[in-house]
Short mmCIF file of N, CA and C in Angstrom, two decimals:
data_model
loop_
_atom_site.label_atom_id
_atom_site.label_comp_id
_atom_site.label_asym_id
_atom_site.label_seq_id
_atom_site.Cartn_x
_atom_site.Cartn_y
_atom_site.Cartn_z
N MET A 466 -82.24 21.38 56.77
CA MET A 466 -81.86 22.69 57.19
C MET A 466 -80.99 23.32 56.12
N THR A 467 -81.28 24.52 55.74
CA THR A 467 -80.51 25.21 54.72
C THR A 467 -79.55 26.19 55.39
N SER A 468 -78.41 26.30 54.80
CA SER A 468 -77.44 27.22 55.38
C SER A 468 -77.52 28.55 54.67
N ALA A 469 -77.20 29.58 55.40
CA ALA A 469 -77.22 30.92 54.83
C ALA A 469 -76.00 31.08 53.94
N PRO A 470 -76.12 31.84 52.86
CA PRO A 470 -74.96 32.05 51.98
C PRO A 470 -73.85 32.77 52.74
N PHE A 471 -72.58 32.41 52.43
CA PHE A 471 -71.41 33.00 53.08
C PHE A 471 -71.12 34.36 52.48
N HIS A 472 -70.98 35.36 53.34
CA HIS A 472 -70.61 36.69 52.91
C HIS A 472 -69.36 37.10 53.70
N PRO A 473 -68.27 37.35 53.00
CA PRO A 473 -67.07 37.75 53.74
C PRO A 473 -67.31 39.07 54.45
N ALA A 474 -66.58 39.27 55.53
CA ALA A 474 -66.71 40.52 56.27
C ALA A 474 -66.31 41.67 55.38
N ALA A 475 -66.95 42.77 55.58
CA ALA A 475 -66.64 43.94 54.77
C ALA A 475 -65.21 44.37 55.03
N GLY A 476 -64.48 44.74 54.03
CA GLY A 476 -63.09 45.16 54.18
C GLY A 476 -62.40 45.10 52.84
N PRO A 477 -61.14 45.49 52.79
CA PRO A 477 -60.43 45.51 51.51
C PRO A 477 -60.16 44.09 51.01
N ALA A 478 -60.12 43.96 49.72
CA ALA A 478 -59.81 42.68 49.10
C ALA A 478 -58.34 42.35 49.35
N ARG A 479 -58.00 41.09 49.32
CA ARG A 479 -56.62 40.64 49.58
C ARG A 479 -55.64 41.33 48.63
N ARG A 480 -55.99 41.45 47.36
CA ARG A 480 -55.10 42.10 46.39
C ARG A 480 -54.81 43.54 46.79
N THR A 481 -55.81 44.23 47.29
CA THR A 481 -55.63 45.62 47.70
C THR A 481 -54.65 45.72 48.85
N VAL A 482 -54.76 44.81 49.82
CA VAL A 482 -53.86 44.82 50.98
C VAL A 482 -52.43 44.52 50.54
N VAL A 483 -52.24 43.51 49.69
CA VAL A 483 -50.91 43.14 49.22
C VAL A 483 -50.29 44.28 48.41
N ALA A 484 -51.07 44.90 47.53
CA ALA A 484 -50.55 46.00 46.72
C ALA A 484 -50.17 47.18 47.59
N ALA A 485 -50.98 47.50 48.60
CA ALA A 485 -50.68 48.62 49.48
C ALA A 485 -49.40 48.35 50.29
N ALA A 486 -49.24 47.12 50.77
CA ALA A 486 -48.04 46.76 51.54
C ALA A 486 -46.79 46.87 50.65
N GLY A 487 -46.89 46.41 49.41
CA GLY A 487 -45.77 46.51 48.49
C GLY A 487 -45.42 47.95 48.18
N ALA A 488 -46.42 48.79 47.98
CA ALA A 488 -46.18 50.20 47.68
C ALA A 488 -45.54 50.90 48.87
N ALA A 489 -45.98 50.58 50.08
CA ALA A 489 -45.39 51.18 51.28
C ALA A 489 -43.92 50.78 51.42
N GLY A 490 -43.63 49.51 51.16
CA GLY A 490 -42.23 49.04 51.23
C GLY A 490 -41.36 49.73 50.20
N LEU A 491 -41.83 49.87 48.99
CA LEU A 491 -41.08 50.52 47.92
C LEU A 491 -40.84 51.99 48.27
N THR A 492 -41.85 52.64 48.82
CA THR A 492 -41.70 54.04 49.21
C THR A 492 -40.61 54.18 50.27
N ALA A 493 -40.58 53.28 51.24
CA ALA A 493 -39.56 53.33 52.29
C ALA A 493 -38.16 53.14 51.71
N VAL A 494 -38.01 52.20 50.78
CA VAL A 494 -36.71 51.95 50.16
C VAL A 494 -36.26 53.16 49.36
N LEU A 495 -37.15 53.74 48.57
CA LEU A 495 -36.79 54.90 47.77
C LEU A 495 -36.45 56.10 48.65
N ALA A 496 -37.16 56.28 49.73
CA ALA A 496 -36.87 57.38 50.65
C ALA A 496 -35.50 57.21 51.27
N ALA A 497 -35.16 55.98 51.65
CA ALA A 497 -33.84 55.72 52.24
C ALA A 497 -32.73 55.99 51.25
N CYS A 498 -32.95 55.61 50.00
CA CYS A 498 -31.93 55.83 48.97
C CYS A 498 -31.76 57.31 48.66
N SER A 499 -32.85 58.05 48.66
CA SER A 499 -32.77 59.45 48.27
C SER A 499 -32.29 60.36 49.39
N ASP A 500 -32.16 59.84 50.61
CA ASP A 500 -31.68 60.65 51.72
C ASP A 500 -30.18 60.84 51.70
N SER A 501 -29.49 60.22 50.75
CA SER A 501 -28.04 60.34 50.68
C SER A 501 -27.65 61.76 50.32
N ASP A 502 -26.72 62.33 51.07
CA ASP A 502 -26.26 63.68 50.83
C ASP A 502 -24.84 63.69 50.30
N ASP A 503 -24.44 62.61 49.58
CA ASP A 503 -23.04 62.56 49.17
C ASP A 503 -22.72 63.59 48.12
N GLY A 504 -23.67 64.05 47.34
CA GLY A 504 -23.44 65.12 46.38
C GLY A 504 -22.39 64.78 45.35
N ALA A 505 -22.00 63.52 45.25
CA ALA A 505 -20.93 63.15 44.31
C ALA A 505 -21.46 63.15 42.89
N SER A 506 -20.71 63.74 42.00
CA SER A 506 -21.11 63.77 40.61
C SER A 506 -20.50 62.63 39.84
N GLY A 507 -19.48 61.99 40.40
CA GLY A 507 -18.87 60.86 39.74
C GLY A 507 -17.79 61.25 38.75
N ASP A 508 -17.51 62.55 38.58
CA ASP A 508 -16.53 62.91 37.57
C ASP A 508 -15.17 63.23 38.16
N GLY A 509 -15.02 63.16 39.47
CA GLY A 509 -13.73 63.42 40.07
C GLY A 509 -13.46 64.91 40.23
N GLY A 510 -14.00 65.75 39.38
CA GLY A 510 -13.88 67.20 39.49
C GLY A 510 -12.45 67.70 39.40
N THR A 511 -12.31 69.00 39.39
CA THR A 511 -10.99 69.61 39.40
C THR A 511 -11.04 70.83 40.28
N ALA A 512 -9.90 71.22 40.78
CA ALA A 512 -9.83 72.41 41.61
C ALA A 512 -9.84 73.63 40.71
N PRO A 513 -10.44 74.72 41.14
CA PRO A 513 -10.44 75.94 40.33
C PRO A 513 -9.00 76.43 40.13
N SER A 514 -8.73 77.03 38.97
CA SER A 514 -7.37 77.51 38.72
C SER A 514 -7.04 78.63 39.69
N GLY A 515 -5.80 78.66 40.12
CA GLY A 515 -5.37 79.66 41.06
C GLY A 515 -5.75 79.32 42.49
N SER A 516 -6.38 78.19 42.71
CA SER A 516 -6.81 77.78 44.04
C SER A 516 -5.64 77.16 44.79
N PRO A 517 -5.59 77.34 46.11
CA PRO A 517 -4.52 76.72 46.88
C PRO A 517 -4.79 75.23 47.11
N SER A 518 -5.88 74.72 46.57
CA SER A 518 -6.21 73.33 46.80
C SER A 518 -5.48 72.43 45.82
N GLN A 519 -5.44 71.16 46.19
CA GLN A 519 -4.83 70.16 45.32
C GLN A 519 -5.87 69.11 45.03
N GLU A 520 -5.81 68.55 43.85
CA GLU A 520 -6.73 67.50 43.47
C GLU A 520 -6.10 66.16 43.75
N ALA A 521 -6.93 65.18 44.05
CA ALA A 521 -6.43 63.86 44.40
C ALA A 521 -5.96 63.09 43.20
N GLY A 522 -6.20 63.53 42.02
CA GLY A 522 -5.80 62.78 40.84
C GLY A 522 -6.94 62.80 39.86
N GLY A 523 -6.83 62.01 38.82
CA GLY A 523 -7.77 62.00 37.71
C GLY A 523 -9.21 61.79 38.12
N GLY A 524 -9.99 61.23 37.21
CA GLY A 524 -11.41 61.01 37.41
C GLY A 524 -11.69 60.05 38.53
N GLY A 525 -12.52 59.09 38.28
CA GLY A 525 -12.87 58.14 39.32
C GLY A 525 -14.37 58.10 39.45
N SER A 526 -14.85 57.10 40.15
CA SER A 526 -16.28 56.92 40.21
C SER A 526 -16.96 57.87 41.17
N GLY A 527 -16.26 58.40 42.14
CA GLY A 527 -16.91 59.28 43.10
C GLY A 527 -17.80 58.50 44.02
N GLY A 528 -18.87 57.87 43.50
CA GLY A 528 -19.74 57.04 44.29
C GLY A 528 -20.13 57.72 45.58
N GLY A 529 -20.06 57.04 46.70
CA GLY A 529 -20.37 57.62 47.99
C GLY A 529 -19.13 58.03 48.72
N GLU A 530 -18.00 58.04 48.05
CA GLU A 530 -16.74 58.33 48.71
C GLU A 530 -16.64 59.75 49.20
N ASN A 531 -17.44 60.66 48.69
CA ASN A 531 -17.33 62.05 49.09
C ASN A 531 -18.27 62.39 50.23
N ALA A 532 -18.76 61.38 50.95
CA ALA A 532 -19.62 61.66 52.10
C ALA A 532 -18.87 62.53 53.08
N GLY A 533 -19.53 63.54 53.63
CA GLY A 533 -18.89 64.44 54.57
C GLY A 533 -18.03 65.48 53.88
N ALA A 534 -18.32 65.78 52.62
CA ALA A 534 -17.53 66.73 51.86
C ALA A 534 -17.46 68.06 52.59
N GLY A 535 -16.27 68.68 52.57
CA GLY A 535 -16.06 69.98 53.18
C GLY A 535 -15.57 69.90 54.61
N ALA A 536 -15.81 68.79 55.29
CA ALA A 536 -15.36 68.64 56.67
C ALA A 536 -13.86 68.36 56.69
N ALA A 537 -13.19 68.89 57.71
CA ALA A 537 -11.76 68.62 57.85
C ALA A 537 -11.57 67.13 58.07
N LEU A 538 -10.72 66.54 57.27
CA LEU A 538 -10.46 65.11 57.33
C LEU A 538 -9.25 64.82 58.21
N ALA A 539 -8.20 65.60 58.00
CA ALA A 539 -6.96 65.37 58.74
C ALA A 539 -6.07 66.59 58.63
N ALA A 540 -5.07 66.61 59.47
CA ALA A 540 -4.01 67.60 59.34
C ALA A 540 -2.94 67.00 58.44
N THR A 541 -2.26 67.83 57.69
CA THR A 541 -1.23 67.30 56.79
C THR A 541 -0.18 66.51 57.57
N ALA A 542 0.09 66.89 58.81
CA ALA A 542 1.07 66.19 59.63
C ALA A 542 0.62 64.77 59.99
N ASP A 543 -0.68 64.49 59.87
CA ASP A 543 -1.21 63.15 60.18
C ASP A 543 -0.92 62.13 59.09
N ILE A 544 -0.54 62.60 57.90
CA ILE A 544 -0.32 61.70 56.77
C ILE A 544 1.19 61.57 56.56
N PRO A 545 1.76 60.40 56.82
CA PRO A 545 3.22 60.26 56.70
C PRO A 545 3.70 60.32 55.25
N GLU A 546 4.83 60.94 55.04
CA GLU A 546 5.44 60.97 53.71
C GLU A 546 5.79 59.54 53.31
N GLY A 547 5.42 59.16 52.09
CA GLY A 547 5.65 57.80 51.61
C GLY A 547 4.63 56.80 52.13
N GLY A 548 3.60 57.29 52.79
CA GLY A 548 2.58 56.41 53.37
C GLY A 548 1.20 57.03 53.24
N GLY A 549 0.37 56.73 54.21
CA GLY A 549 -0.98 57.25 54.17
C GLY A 549 -1.78 56.81 55.37
N LYS A 550 -3.06 57.17 55.36
CA LYS A 550 -3.96 56.84 56.46
C LYS A 550 -5.34 56.54 55.90
N VAL A 551 -5.97 55.49 56.42
CA VAL A 551 -7.32 55.10 56.02
C VAL A 551 -8.32 55.77 56.96
N PHE A 552 -9.37 56.35 56.38
CA PHE A 552 -10.46 56.96 57.14
C PHE A 552 -11.71 56.13 56.86
N PRO A 553 -11.96 55.09 57.68
CA PRO A 553 -13.05 54.16 57.39
C PRO A 553 -14.43 54.80 57.38
N ASP A 554 -14.68 55.78 58.26
CA ASP A 554 -16.01 56.40 58.30
C ASP A 554 -16.33 57.15 57.01
N GLN A 555 -15.31 57.75 56.40
CA GLN A 555 -15.50 58.49 55.16
C GLN A 555 -15.24 57.61 53.93
N LYS A 556 -14.77 56.39 54.16
CA LYS A 556 -14.45 55.44 53.08
C LYS A 556 -13.42 56.03 52.11
N VAL A 557 -12.40 56.65 52.71
CA VAL A 557 -11.34 57.32 51.94
C VAL A 557 -9.99 56.94 52.54
N VAL A 558 -8.99 56.84 51.66
CA VAL A 558 -7.62 56.69 52.11
C VAL A 558 -6.85 57.88 51.53
N VAL A 559 -6.09 58.57 52.38
CA VAL A 559 -5.30 59.72 51.96
C VAL A 559 -3.83 59.33 52.04
N THR A 560 -3.08 59.65 50.99
CA THR A 560 -1.67 59.29 50.94
C THR A 560 -0.83 60.54 50.67
N GLN A 561 0.48 60.40 50.93
CA GLN A 561 1.45 61.45 50.63
C GLN A 561 2.66 60.77 49.98
N PRO A 562 2.58 60.52 48.66
CA PRO A 562 3.67 59.81 47.98
C PRO A 562 5.00 60.56 48.04
N ALA A 563 4.94 61.88 48.00
CA ALA A 563 6.14 62.72 48.09
C ALA A 563 5.80 63.90 48.99
N ALA A 564 6.79 64.53 49.55
CA ALA A 564 6.57 65.63 50.48
C ALA A 564 5.62 66.68 49.89
N GLY A 565 4.54 66.95 50.59
CA GLY A 565 3.58 67.98 50.18
C GLY A 565 2.63 67.57 49.07
N ASP A 566 2.71 66.34 48.58
CA ASP A 566 1.86 65.85 47.49
C ASP A 566 0.83 64.88 48.08
N PHE A 567 -0.39 65.36 48.28
CA PHE A 567 -1.43 64.56 48.91
C PHE A 567 -2.41 64.03 47.87
N LYS A 568 -2.75 62.76 48.01
CA LYS A 568 -3.70 62.09 47.11
C LYS A 568 -4.77 61.44 47.96
N ALA A 569 -5.93 61.18 47.37
CA ALA A 569 -6.99 60.46 48.08
C ALA A 569 -7.66 59.50 47.11
N PHE A 570 -8.05 58.36 47.66
CA PHE A 570 -8.68 57.30 46.87
C PHE A 570 -9.82 56.69 47.68
N SER A 571 -10.71 56.03 46.97
CA SER A 571 -11.75 55.26 47.64
C SER A 571 -11.09 54.21 48.51
N ALA A 572 -11.64 53.96 49.68
CA ALA A 572 -11.11 52.92 50.56
C ALA A 572 -11.85 51.61 50.35
N THR A 573 -12.60 51.50 49.25
CA THR A 573 -13.33 50.28 48.92
C THR A 573 -12.58 49.53 47.82
N CYS A 574 -12.11 48.33 48.14
CA CYS A 574 -11.36 47.53 47.18
C CYS A 574 -12.21 47.22 45.95
N THR A 575 -11.60 47.28 44.80
CA THR A 575 -12.32 47.03 43.54
C THR A 575 -12.51 45.55 43.27
N HIS A 576 -11.97 44.68 44.12
CA HIS A 576 -12.15 43.24 43.91
C HIS A 576 -13.54 42.81 44.36
N GLN A 577 -13.81 42.87 45.66
CA GLN A 577 -15.13 42.45 46.14
C GLN A 577 -15.73 43.42 47.15
N GLY A 578 -15.25 44.66 47.13
CA GLY A 578 -15.87 45.69 47.95
C GLY A 578 -15.45 45.72 49.41
N CYS A 579 -14.43 44.98 49.79
CA CYS A 579 -13.93 45.05 51.17
C CYS A 579 -13.28 46.41 51.40
N ALA A 580 -13.18 46.81 52.65
CA ALA A 580 -12.52 48.07 52.99
C ALA A 580 -11.02 47.83 53.10
N VAL A 581 -10.22 48.70 52.46
CA VAL A 581 -8.77 48.62 52.65
C VAL A 581 -8.49 48.98 54.10
N LYS A 582 -7.40 48.43 54.65
CA LYS A 582 -7.17 48.61 56.09
C LYS A 582 -5.88 49.30 56.44
N SER A 583 -4.87 49.26 55.57
CA SER A 583 -3.58 49.82 55.97
C SER A 583 -2.83 50.38 54.77
N VAL A 584 -1.82 51.19 55.10
CA VAL A 584 -0.92 51.73 54.09
C VAL A 584 0.49 51.44 54.60
N THR A 585 1.22 50.59 53.88
CA THR A 585 2.59 50.23 54.28
C THR A 585 3.46 50.08 53.04
N ASP A 586 4.71 50.45 53.16
CA ASP A 586 5.70 50.26 52.10
C ASP A 586 5.22 50.78 50.74
N GLY A 587 4.54 51.93 50.73
CA GLY A 587 4.08 52.53 49.49
C GLY A 587 2.86 51.87 48.88
N LEU A 588 2.18 51.02 49.66
CA LEU A 588 1.01 50.31 49.14
C LEU A 588 -0.19 50.47 50.06
N ILE A 589 -1.36 50.57 49.44
CA ILE A 589 -2.64 50.56 50.14
C ILE A 589 -3.08 49.10 50.12
N ASN A 590 -3.35 48.53 51.29
CA ASN A 590 -3.57 47.08 51.39
C ASN A 590 -5.00 46.71 51.77
N CYS A 591 -5.54 45.73 51.04
CA CYS A 591 -6.84 45.16 51.36
C CYS A 591 -6.61 43.79 51.99
N PRO A 592 -7.13 43.56 53.19
CA PRO A 592 -6.88 42.30 53.88
C PRO A 592 -7.72 41.13 53.39
N CYS A 593 -8.78 41.38 52.66
CA CYS A 593 -9.68 40.28 52.28
C CYS A 593 -9.03 39.25 51.35
N HIS A 594 -8.39 39.72 50.29
CA HIS A 594 -7.78 38.80 49.32
C HIS A 594 -6.39 39.28 48.90
N ASN A 595 -5.79 40.13 49.74
CA ASN A 595 -4.42 40.61 49.55
C ASN A 595 -4.20 41.45 48.30
N SER A 596 -5.20 42.19 47.88
CA SER A 596 -4.97 43.16 46.80
C SER A 596 -4.18 44.32 47.38
N SER A 597 -3.35 44.94 46.55
CA SER A 597 -2.61 46.12 46.98
C SER A 597 -2.60 47.14 45.84
N PHE A 598 -2.53 48.41 46.25
CA PHE A 598 -2.66 49.52 45.31
C PHE A 598 -1.57 50.55 45.58
N SER A 599 -1.15 51.25 44.52
CA SER A 599 -0.12 52.29 44.63
C SER A 599 -0.65 53.49 45.39
N ILE A 600 0.20 54.05 46.28
CA ILE A 600 -0.19 55.27 47.00
C ILE A 600 -0.14 56.49 46.08
N THR A 601 0.51 56.35 44.92
CA THR A 601 0.67 57.47 44.00
C THR A 601 -0.55 57.67 43.10
N ASP A 602 -1.06 56.57 42.55
CA ASP A 602 -2.17 56.70 41.59
C ASP A 602 -3.30 55.70 41.79
N GLY A 603 -3.23 54.88 42.84
CA GLY A 603 -4.29 53.91 43.12
C GLY A 603 -4.26 52.68 42.23
N SER A 604 -3.24 52.56 41.37
CA SER A 604 -3.18 51.43 40.44
C SER A 604 -2.95 50.11 41.18
N VAL A 605 -3.44 49.03 40.60
CA VAL A 605 -3.30 47.70 41.18
C VAL A 605 -1.83 47.30 41.15
N GLN A 606 -1.32 46.89 42.30
CA GLN A 606 0.07 46.43 42.40
C GLN A 606 0.16 44.95 42.72
N GLY A 607 -0.95 44.35 43.14
CA GLY A 607 -0.96 42.92 43.43
C GLY A 607 -2.34 42.45 43.82
N GLY A 608 -2.52 41.13 43.74
CA GLY A 608 -3.79 40.54 44.15
C GLY A 608 -4.81 40.49 43.03
N PRO A 609 -6.01 40.07 43.38
CA PRO A 609 -7.04 39.86 42.35
C PRO A 609 -7.82 41.10 41.94
N ALA A 610 -7.57 42.26 42.54
CA ALA A 610 -8.35 43.46 42.18
C ALA A 610 -8.24 43.72 40.69
N PRO A 611 -9.38 43.95 40.01
CA PRO A 611 -9.36 44.14 38.56
C PRO A 611 -9.10 45.57 38.10
N LYS A 612 -9.32 46.55 38.98
CA LYS A 612 -9.21 47.97 38.60
C LYS A 612 -8.53 48.75 39.71
N PRO A 613 -7.98 49.91 39.37
CA PRO A 613 -7.39 50.78 40.40
C PRO A 613 -8.45 51.32 41.35
N LEU A 614 -8.01 51.82 42.49
CA LEU A 614 -8.92 52.51 43.39
C LEU A 614 -9.29 53.85 42.75
N PRO A 615 -10.57 54.20 42.73
CA PRO A 615 -10.97 55.48 42.16
C PRO A 615 -10.42 56.64 42.99
N ALA A 616 -9.99 57.69 42.31
CA ALA A 616 -9.51 58.89 42.99
C ALA A 616 -10.68 59.62 43.63
N VAL A 617 -10.40 60.27 44.74
CA VAL A 617 -11.38 61.10 45.45
C VAL A 617 -10.75 62.48 45.56
N GLN A 618 -11.52 63.51 45.26
CA GLN A 618 -10.97 64.86 45.27
C GLN A 618 -10.88 65.39 46.70
N ILE A 619 -9.71 65.95 47.01
CA ILE A 619 -9.49 66.60 48.30
C ILE A 619 -8.95 68.00 48.06
N THR A 620 -9.01 68.82 49.09
CA THR A 620 -8.36 70.13 49.04
C THR A 620 -7.41 70.21 50.23
N VAL A 621 -6.28 70.86 49.99
CA VAL A 621 -5.31 71.08 51.05
C VAL A 621 -5.17 72.59 51.20
N SER A 622 -5.46 73.08 52.39
CA SER A 622 -5.37 74.50 52.66
C SER A 622 -4.64 74.66 53.99
N GLY A 623 -3.48 75.29 53.93
CA GLY A 623 -2.66 75.38 55.13
C GLY A 623 -2.24 73.99 55.55
N ASP A 624 -2.59 73.62 56.79
CA ASP A 624 -2.24 72.28 57.26
C ASP A 624 -3.46 71.38 57.36
N SER A 625 -4.55 71.75 56.68
CA SER A 625 -5.80 71.00 56.76
C SER A 625 -6.11 70.31 55.43
N ILE A 626 -6.52 69.04 55.52
CA ILE A 626 -6.95 68.28 54.35
C ILE A 626 -8.46 68.08 54.49
N ARG A 627 -9.18 68.43 53.42
CA ARG A 627 -10.64 68.30 53.42
C ARG A 627 -11.08 67.54 52.17
N LEU A 628 -12.21 66.84 52.33
CA LEU A 628 -12.86 66.26 51.16
C LEU A 628 -13.47 67.41 50.38
N ALA A 629 -13.28 67.43 49.08
CA ALA A 629 -13.82 68.49 48.24
C ALA A 629 -15.32 68.30 48.09
N GLY A 630 -16.03 69.37 47.95
CA GLY A 630 -17.50 69.29 47.84
C GLY A 630 -17.96 69.54 46.52
#
């Protein structure tokens, strides 16, 4: 008895299926990445001259720290003089080193990317490995963090603090 030759069922070749699945996955990843509306340029920016706004300090990476730019972040009364407040959803910490002098920094520790959690005794504190940063300029004051916290630009208008756009 002779057997009939084997013919695979009609359909796409295995390579075609694998390539299509890979392309679909890559498209999904790229779409997710490009949906970010952080609008951050990474240069820290500056306030226009004559503007009532204040800048958070020098340059900085910007990164995704400016998410929600333009939205009211806090009232000036919410930020204690000589202290500050962490805004985890915006990944920003706002400080007031001296009366009326507001600064903002990334709330992501430069050591291993943990979120800073508190501001006490003039320091921004990361609980993961005990790094601490100055409320004045974000500089490293202790712990293993290798770099200062990047500055984030804010504007202060009246009693409202906003992330700059």
